[in-house]
Short mmCIF file of C-alpha atoms in Angstrom, two decimals:
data_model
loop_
_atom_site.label_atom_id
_atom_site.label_comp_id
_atom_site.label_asym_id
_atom_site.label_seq_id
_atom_site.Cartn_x
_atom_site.Cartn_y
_atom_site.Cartn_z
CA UNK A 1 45.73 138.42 250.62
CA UNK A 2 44.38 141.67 249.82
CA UNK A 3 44.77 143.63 246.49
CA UNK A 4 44.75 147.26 246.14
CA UNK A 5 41.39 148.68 244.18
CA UNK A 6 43.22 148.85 241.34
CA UNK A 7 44.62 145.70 241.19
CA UNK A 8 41.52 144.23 239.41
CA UNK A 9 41.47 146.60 236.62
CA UNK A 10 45.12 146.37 235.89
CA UNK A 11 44.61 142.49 235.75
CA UNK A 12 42.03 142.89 233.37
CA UNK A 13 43.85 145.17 231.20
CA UNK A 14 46.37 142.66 230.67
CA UNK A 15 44.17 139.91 230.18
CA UNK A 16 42.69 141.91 227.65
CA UNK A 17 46.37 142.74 225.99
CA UNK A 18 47.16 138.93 225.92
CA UNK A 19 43.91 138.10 223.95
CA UNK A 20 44.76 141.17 221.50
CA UNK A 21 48.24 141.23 220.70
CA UNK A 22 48.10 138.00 219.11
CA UNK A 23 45.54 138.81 216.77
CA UNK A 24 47.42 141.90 215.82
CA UNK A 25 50.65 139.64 215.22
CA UNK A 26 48.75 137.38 213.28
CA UNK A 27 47.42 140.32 211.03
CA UNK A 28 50.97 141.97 210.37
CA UNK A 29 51.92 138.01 209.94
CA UNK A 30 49.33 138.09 206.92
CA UNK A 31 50.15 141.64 205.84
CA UNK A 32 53.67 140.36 205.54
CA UNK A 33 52.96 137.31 203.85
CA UNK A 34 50.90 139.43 201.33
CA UNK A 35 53.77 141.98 200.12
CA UNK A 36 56.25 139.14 200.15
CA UNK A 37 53.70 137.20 197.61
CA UNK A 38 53.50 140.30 195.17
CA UNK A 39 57.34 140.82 195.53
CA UNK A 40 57.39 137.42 194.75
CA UNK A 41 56.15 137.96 191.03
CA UNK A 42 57.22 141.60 190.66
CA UNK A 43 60.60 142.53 191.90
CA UNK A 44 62.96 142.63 188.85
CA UNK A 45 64.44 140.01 188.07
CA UNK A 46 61.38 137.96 189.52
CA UNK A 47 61.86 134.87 191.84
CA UNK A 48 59.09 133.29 190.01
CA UNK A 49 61.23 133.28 186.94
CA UNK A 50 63.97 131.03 188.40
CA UNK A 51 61.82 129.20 191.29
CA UNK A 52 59.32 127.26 191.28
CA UNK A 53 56.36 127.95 194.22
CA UNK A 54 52.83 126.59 194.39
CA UNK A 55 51.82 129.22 196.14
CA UNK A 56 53.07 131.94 194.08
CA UNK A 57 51.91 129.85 191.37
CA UNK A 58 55.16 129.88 189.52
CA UNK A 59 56.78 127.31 187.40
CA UNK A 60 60.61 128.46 186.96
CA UNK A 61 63.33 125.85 185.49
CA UNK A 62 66.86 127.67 186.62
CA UNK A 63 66.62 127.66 190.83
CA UNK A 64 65.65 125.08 193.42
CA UNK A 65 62.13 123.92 193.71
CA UNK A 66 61.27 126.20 196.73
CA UNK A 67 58.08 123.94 197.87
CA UNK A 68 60.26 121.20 198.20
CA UNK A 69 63.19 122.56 199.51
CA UNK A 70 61.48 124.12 202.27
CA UNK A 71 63.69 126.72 203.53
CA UNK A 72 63.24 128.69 206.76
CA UNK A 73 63.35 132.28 206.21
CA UNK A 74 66.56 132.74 207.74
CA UNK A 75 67.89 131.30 204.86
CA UNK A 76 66.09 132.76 202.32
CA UNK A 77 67.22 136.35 203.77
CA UNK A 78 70.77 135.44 203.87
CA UNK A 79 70.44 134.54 200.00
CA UNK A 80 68.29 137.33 198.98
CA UNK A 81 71.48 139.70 200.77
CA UNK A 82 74.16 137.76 199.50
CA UNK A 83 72.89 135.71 196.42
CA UNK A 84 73.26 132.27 196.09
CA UNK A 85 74.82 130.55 193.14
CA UNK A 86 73.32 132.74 190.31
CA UNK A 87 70.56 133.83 192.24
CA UNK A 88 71.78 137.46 192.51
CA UNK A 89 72.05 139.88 195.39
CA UNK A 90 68.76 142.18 196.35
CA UNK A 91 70.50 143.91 198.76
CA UNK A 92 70.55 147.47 196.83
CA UNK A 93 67.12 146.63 195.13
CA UNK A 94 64.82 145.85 198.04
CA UNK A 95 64.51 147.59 201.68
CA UNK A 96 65.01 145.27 204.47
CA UNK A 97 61.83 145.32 204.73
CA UNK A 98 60.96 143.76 201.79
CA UNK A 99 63.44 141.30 201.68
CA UNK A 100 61.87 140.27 205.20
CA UNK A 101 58.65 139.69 203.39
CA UNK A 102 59.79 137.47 200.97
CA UNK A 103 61.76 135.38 203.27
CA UNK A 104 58.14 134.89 205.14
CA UNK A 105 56.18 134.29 202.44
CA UNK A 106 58.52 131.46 201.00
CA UNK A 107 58.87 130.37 204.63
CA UNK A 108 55.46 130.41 205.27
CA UNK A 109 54.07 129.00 201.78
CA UNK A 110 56.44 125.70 202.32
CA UNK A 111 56.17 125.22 206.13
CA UNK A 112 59.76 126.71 206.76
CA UNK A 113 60.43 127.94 210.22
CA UNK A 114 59.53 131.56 210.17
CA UNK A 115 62.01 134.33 211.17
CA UNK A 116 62.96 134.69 214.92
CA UNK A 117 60.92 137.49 216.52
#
């Protein structure tokens, strides 16, 4: 089998991609895990308040002990747009965006499954 000229740059181009776009998933992973760890302590009211998470190093009393409850971040989206209980509603506080970012830093700080790509 013959390949074209080109054929052996364009395979190294993607064997290049394939070793790089994981590293830049892994550093928007971390960039995401960051923001969702200072809108952890800082969005208003504060999950910290109610919940307690080692890694956030909060010690609330009113929600569910998020390090043990381990929740995937599909679930902690769905409460942070819909509430839970008397956890309220974020949904006109915090872009989607953010709201994504806490749901992977919870995720991530417990060992919940992380979002689907």
């Amino acid at each position: 089998m013959r390949l074209s000229p080109g054929a052996g740059a364009a395979a190294w181009m993607w064997c290049a991609l394939a070793l790089v776009v994981p590293g830049l998933a892994r550093a928007d992973d971390a960039a995401l895990v960051a923001r969702g760890k200072a809108l952890f302590t800082t969005v208003t009211p504060a999950c910290a308040v109610c919940h307690t998470l080692q890694a956030a190093g909060s010690a609330g009393q009113v929600g569910p002990v998020l390090d043990e409850l381990k929740p995937d971040a599909a679930r902690v989206l769905r409460a942070l747009h819909s509430g839970l209980g008397v956890m309220p509603s974020y949904a006109e506080q915090l872009s989607e965006a953010d709201m994504r970012a806490l749901a992977v830093f919870v995720s991530h700080s417990t060992g919940g499954a992380p979002l689907a790509r």
